[in-house]
Amino acid sequence: MNLDEILQKAATTFSNSNLSGEAGSGLDTSNLASALSNLVGGEGKGLDLSSLLSGMQEGGLGSIMQSWLGDGANSAISPDQISNLFGSDKISEFASQLGLSSEEAVGGLSEAVPEIVDNSSSGGSLLDSIGGVSGALGIAKKLFG
């Protein structure tokens, strides 16, 4: 799956989520995909999964992260954990960009972010998205000292 397909699938998941509220279900998926890309990577950077995964590990969400990277079912992440992971400033910016409340934003993100990581990690594309083997080694050094 390429980056655009991953973001579109996550945007669809966000918009179909009961947690994103009525406002979230009415969003244009292209705008939503762009906002997701900005949140998880920064404008024009694609996805910065290494920072996301490092943040999860540092925030005590390592077991959730492992389930997303593996081939089994994804563990759930709560809206509060999403807020802590990204921080209130980034959440507010994301919500504002889409015309959502922060609660609707973190609700939808709690279902969309696992989709992004899960689909990025299947078939080896995660390795490409974090800079190949050297990127993976860099993450391992951060995670395990």
PDB file of C-alpha atoms in Angstrom:
ATOM      1  CA  MET A   1       0.000   0.000   0.000  1.00  0.00           C
ATOM      2  CA  ASN A   2       1.433   3.402  -0.881  1.00  0.00           C
ATOM      3  CA  LEU A   3       1.288   6.492   1.331  1.00  0.00           C
ATOM      4  CA  ASP A   4      -1.769   7.987  -0.379  1.00  0.00           C
ATOM      5  CA  GLU A   5      -3.697   4.723  -0.036  1.00  0.00           C
ATOM      6  CA  ILE A   6      -2.733   4.436   3.642  1.00  0.00           C
ATOM      7  CA  LEU A   7      -3.887   7.993   4.356  1.00  0.00           C
ATOM      8  CA  GLN A   8      -7.140   7.541   2.416  1.00  0.00           C
ATOM      9  CA  LYS A   9      -7.919   4.335   4.295  1.00  0.00           C
ATOM     10  CA  ALA A  10      -7.194   6.041   7.634  1.00  0.00           C
ATOM     11  CA  ALA A  11      -9.332   9.039   6.582  1.00  0.00           C
ATOM     12  CA  THR A  12     -12.214   6.699   5.798  1.00  0.00           C
ATOM     13  CA  THR A  13     -11.779   4.983   9.173  1.00  0.00           C
ATOM     14  CA  PHE A  14     -11.788   8.389  10.902  1.00  0.00           C
ATOM     15  CA  SER A  15     -14.911   9.517   9.103  1.00  0.00           C
ATOM     16  CA  ASN A  16     -16.729   6.224   9.791  1.00  0.00           C
ATOM     17  CA  SER A  17     -15.808   6.319  13.481  1.00  0.00           C
ATOM     18  CA  ASN A  18     -18.627   6.897  15.949  1.00  0.00           C
ATOM     19  CA  LEU A  19     -16.041   8.682  18.099  1.00  0.00           C
ATOM     20  CA  SER A  20     -15.469  11.457  15.537  1.00  0.00           C
ATOM     21  CA  GLY A  21     -19.065  12.588  15.913  1.00  0.00           C
ATOM     22  CA  GLU A  22     -21.435  13.875  13.307  1.00  0.00           C
ATOM     23  CA  ALA A  23     -18.957  16.544  12.215  1.00  0.00           C
ATOM     24  CA  GLY A  24     -16.268  13.929  11.618  1.00  0.00           C
ATOM     25  CA  SER A  25     -18.519  11.790   9.450  1.00  0.00           C
ATOM     26  CA  GLY A  26     -19.198  14.696   7.088  1.00  0.00           C
ATOM     27  CA  LEU A  27     -15.564  15.470   6.313  1.00  0.00           C
ATOM     28  CA  ASP A  28     -14.044  15.286   2.857  1.00  0.00           C
ATOM     29  CA  THR A  29     -11.601  12.369   2.988  1.00  0.00           C
ATOM     30  CA  SER A  30      -8.996  14.196   0.866  1.00  0.00           C
ATOM     31  CA  ASN A  31      -8.872  17.091   3.347  1.00  0.00           C
ATOM     32  CA  LEU A  32      -8.836  14.613   6.196  1.00  0.00           C
ATOM     33  CA  ALA A  33      -5.982  12.625   4.623  1.00  0.00           C
ATOM     34  CA  SER A  34      -3.976  15.842   4.253  1.00  0.00           C
ATOM     35  CA  ALA A  35      -4.620  16.794   7.895  1.00  0.00           C
ATOM     36  CA  LEU A  36      -3.593  13.286   9.023  1.00  0.00           C
ATOM     37  CA  SER A  37      -0.377  13.568   7.015  1.00  0.00           C
ATOM     38  CA  ASN A  38       0.405  16.920   8.626  1.00  0.00           C
ATOM     39  CA  LEU A  39      -0.286  15.535  12.095  1.00  0.00           C
ATOM     40  CA  VAL A  40       1.715  12.332  11.736  1.00  0.00           C
ATOM     41  CA  GLY A  41       4.549  13.748   9.682  1.00  0.00           C
ATOM     42  CA  GLY A  42       4.487  17.444   9.240  1.00  0.00           C
ATOM     43  CA  GLU A  43       3.644  19.370   6.130  1.00  0.00           C
ATOM     44  CA  GLY A  44       5.296  17.956   3.051  1.00  0.00           C
ATOM     45  CA  LYS A  45       7.198  15.268   4.988  1.00  0.00           C
ATOM     46  CA  GLY A  46       4.936  12.286   4.406  1.00  0.00           C
ATOM     47  CA  LEU A  47       4.680  10.117   7.497  1.00  0.00           C
ATOM     48  CA  ASP A  48       7.205  10.381  10.313  1.00  0.00           C
ATOM     49  CA  LEU A  49       6.502   7.006  11.823  1.00  0.00           C
ATOM     50  CA  SER A  50       9.806   6.837  13.659  1.00  0.00           C
ATOM     51  CA  SER A  51       8.861   9.872  15.780  1.00  0.00           C
ATOM     52  CA  LEU A  52       5.358   8.519  16.325  1.00  0.00           C
ATOM     53  CA  LEU A  53       6.641   5.109  17.408  1.00  0.00           C
ATOM     54  CA  SER A  54       9.327   6.655  19.636  1.00  0.00           C
ATOM     55  CA  GLY A  55       6.664   8.838  21.258  1.00  0.00           C
ATOM     56  CA  MET A  56       4.517   5.799  21.887  1.00  0.00           C
ATOM     57  CA  GLN A  57       7.388   3.896  23.469  1.00  0.00           C
ATOM     58  CA  GLU A  58       8.363   6.870  25.649  1.00  0.00           C
ATOM     59  CA  GLY A  59       4.715   7.363  26.655  1.00  0.00           C
ATOM     60  CA  GLY A  60       4.342   3.805  27.927  1.00  0.00           C
ATOM     61  CA  LEU A  61       2.353   2.651  24.894  1.00  0.00           C
ATOM     62  CA  GLY A  62       4.875   0.073  23.696  1.00  0.00           C
ATOM     63  CA  SER A  63       2.518  -2.901  23.960  1.00  0.00           C
ATOM     64  CA  ILE A  64      -0.137  -1.085  21.925  1.00  0.00           C
ATOM     65  CA  MET A  65       2.504  -0.143  19.346  1.00  0.00           C
ATOM     66  CA  GLN A  66       3.657  -3.779  19.099  1.00  0.00           C
ATOM     67  CA  SER A  67       0.119  -4.929  18.317  1.00  0.00           C
ATOM     68  CA  TRP A  68      -0.129  -2.386  15.483  1.00  0.00           C
ATOM     69  CA  LEU A  69       3.185  -3.493  14.010  1.00  0.00           C
ATOM     70  CA  GLY A  70       2.361  -7.188  14.219  1.00  0.00           C
ATOM     71  CA  ASP A  71       0.032  -9.183  12.008  1.00  0.00           C
ATOM     72  CA  GLY A  72      -2.633  -9.847  14.659  1.00  0.00           C
ATOM     73  CA  ALA A  73      -5.471  -7.660  15.898  1.00  0.00           C
ATOM     74  CA  ASN A  74      -4.683  -4.058  16.814  1.00  0.00           C
ATOM     75  CA  SER A  75      -4.973  -3.076  20.467  1.00  0.00           C
ATOM     76  CA  ALA A  76      -7.160  -0.043  21.085  1.00  0.00           C
ATOM     77  CA  ILE A  77      -5.769   3.341  22.059  1.00  0.00           C
ATOM     78  CA  SER A  78      -7.970   5.679  24.066  1.00  0.00           C
ATOM     79  CA  PRO A  79      -8.711   9.283  23.119  1.00  0.00           C
ATOM     80  CA  ASP A  80      -6.796  10.362  26.266  1.00  0.00           C
ATOM     81  CA  GLN A  81      -3.748   8.383  25.135  1.00  0.00           C
ATOM     82  CA  ILE A  82      -4.002  10.019  21.684  1.00  0.00           C
ATOM     83  CA  SER A  83      -4.113  13.459  23.361  1.00  0.00           C
ATOM     84  CA  ASN A  84      -1.019  12.636  25.407  1.00  0.00           C
ATOM     85  CA  LEU A  85       0.798  11.194  22.401  1.00  0.00           C
ATOM     86  CA  PHE A  86       0.365  14.202  20.120  1.00  0.00           C
ATOM     87  CA  GLY A  87      -0.085  16.970  22.699  1.00  0.00           C
ATOM     88  CA  SER A  88      -2.913  19.462  23.013  1.00  0.00           C
ATOM     89  CA  ASP A  89      -1.374  22.007  20.613  1.00  0.00           C
ATOM     90  CA  LYS A  90      -1.152  19.548  17.726  1.00  0.00           C
ATOM     91  CA  ILE A  91      -4.612  18.165  18.470  1.00  0.00           C
ATOM     92  CA  SER A  92      -6.080  21.677  18.550  1.00  0.00           C
ATOM     93  CA  GLU A  93      -4.404  22.546  15.255  1.00  0.00           C
ATOM     94  CA  PHE A  94      -5.659  19.321  13.655  1.00  0.00           C
ATOM     95  CA  ALA A  95      -9.202  19.878  14.973  1.00  0.00           C
ATOM     96  CA  SER A  96      -9.230  23.510  13.867  1.00  0.00           C
ATOM     97  CA  GLN A  97      -8.011  22.602  10.379  1.00  0.00           C
ATOM     98  CA  LEU A  98     -11.038  20.308  10.016  1.00  0.00           C
ATOM     99  CA  GLY A  99     -13.631  22.317  11.935  1.00  0.00           C
ATOM    100  CA  LEU A 100     -13.943  19.717  14.701  1.00  0.00           C
ATOM    101  CA  SER A 101     -13.895  19.887  18.464  1.00  0.00           C
ATOM    102  CA  SER A 102     -10.810  18.446  20.141  1.00  0.00           C
ATOM    103  CA  GLU A 103     -12.983  15.609  21.494  1.00  0.00           C
ATOM    104  CA  GLU A 104     -14.177  14.665  18.003  1.00  0.00           C
ATOM    105  CA  ALA A 105     -10.605  14.888  16.698  1.00  0.00           C
ATOM    106  CA  VAL A 106      -9.074  12.586  19.317  1.00  0.00           C
ATOM    107  CA  GLY A 107     -12.031  10.224  19.027  1.00  0.00           C
ATOM    108  CA  GLY A 108     -11.523   9.742  15.301  1.00  0.00           C
ATOM    109  CA  LEU A 109      -7.739   9.644  15.683  1.00  0.00           C
ATOM    110  CA  SER A 110      -8.020   6.815  18.217  1.00  0.00           C
ATOM    111  CA  GLU A 111      -9.299   4.668  15.349  1.00  0.00           C
ATOM    112  CA  ALA A 112      -7.352   6.200  12.433  1.00  0.00           C
ATOM    113  CA  VAL A 113      -3.811   6.235  13.885  1.00  0.00           C
ATOM    114  CA  PRO A 114      -3.698   2.440  14.463  1.00  0.00           C
ATOM    115  CA  GLU A 115      -4.829   2.060  10.837  1.00  0.00           C
ATOM    116  CA  ILE A 116      -1.922   4.226   9.630  1.00  0.00           C
ATOM    117  CA  VAL A 117       0.721   2.297  11.572  1.00  0.00           C
ATOM    118  CA  ASP A 118      -0.796  -1.109  10.815  1.00  0.00           C
ATOM    119  CA  ASN A 119      -1.001  -0.465   7.068  1.00  0.00           C
ATOM    120  CA  SER A 120       2.453   1.115   6.980  1.00  0.00           C
ATOM    121  CA  SER A 121       4.009  -1.902   8.655  1.00  0.00           C
ATOM    122  CA  SER A 122       2.502  -4.642   6.503  1.00  0.00           C
ATOM    123  CA  GLY A 123       4.541  -5.948   3.619  1.00  0.00           C
ATOM    124  CA  GLY A 124       7.743  -4.217   4.698  1.00  0.00           C
ATOM    125  CA  SER A 125       6.726  -0.664   3.785  1.00  0.00           C
ATOM    126  CA  LEU A 126       7.349   0.459   7.372  1.00  0.00           C
ATOM    127  CA  LEU A 127      11.052  -0.079   6.818  1.00  0.00           C
ATOM    128  CA  ASP A 128      10.907   2.215   3.796  1.00  0.00           C
ATOM    129  CA  SER A 129       8.936   4.859   5.689  1.00  0.00           C
ATOM    130  CA  ILE A 130      11.487   5.083   8.538  1.00  0.00           C
ATOM    131  CA  GLY A 131      14.578   5.289   6.352  1.00  0.00           C
ATOM    132  CA  GLY A 132      15.416   1.641   5.734  1.00  0.00           C
ATOM    133  CA  VAL A 133      17.664  -0.445   7.945  1.00  0.00           C
ATOM    134  CA  SER A 134      19.621   2.565   9.244  1.00  0.00           C
ATOM    135  CA  GLY A 135      16.346   4.223  10.311  1.00  0.00           C
ATOM    136  CA  ALA A 136      15.272   1.052  12.088  1.00  0.00           C
ATOM    137  CA  LEU A 137      18.628   0.867  13.878  1.00  0.00           C
ATOM    138  CA  GLY A 138      18.216   4.502  14.939  1.00  0.00           C
ATOM    139  CA  ILE A 139      14.805   3.759  16.407  1.00  0.00           C
ATOM    140  CA  ALA A 140      16.151   0.667  18.161  1.00  0.00           C
ATOM    141  CA  LYS A 141      18.926   2.749  19.752  1.00  0.00           C
ATOM    142  CA  LYS A 142      16.365   5.300  20.971  1.00  0.00           C
ATOM    143  CA  LEU A 143      14.062   2.619  22.329  1.00  0.00           C
ATOM    144  CA  PHE A 144      16.598   0.311  23.917  1.00  0.00           C
ATOM    145  CA  GLY A 145      19.552   2.600  24.645  1.00  0.00           C
TER     146      GLY A 145
END
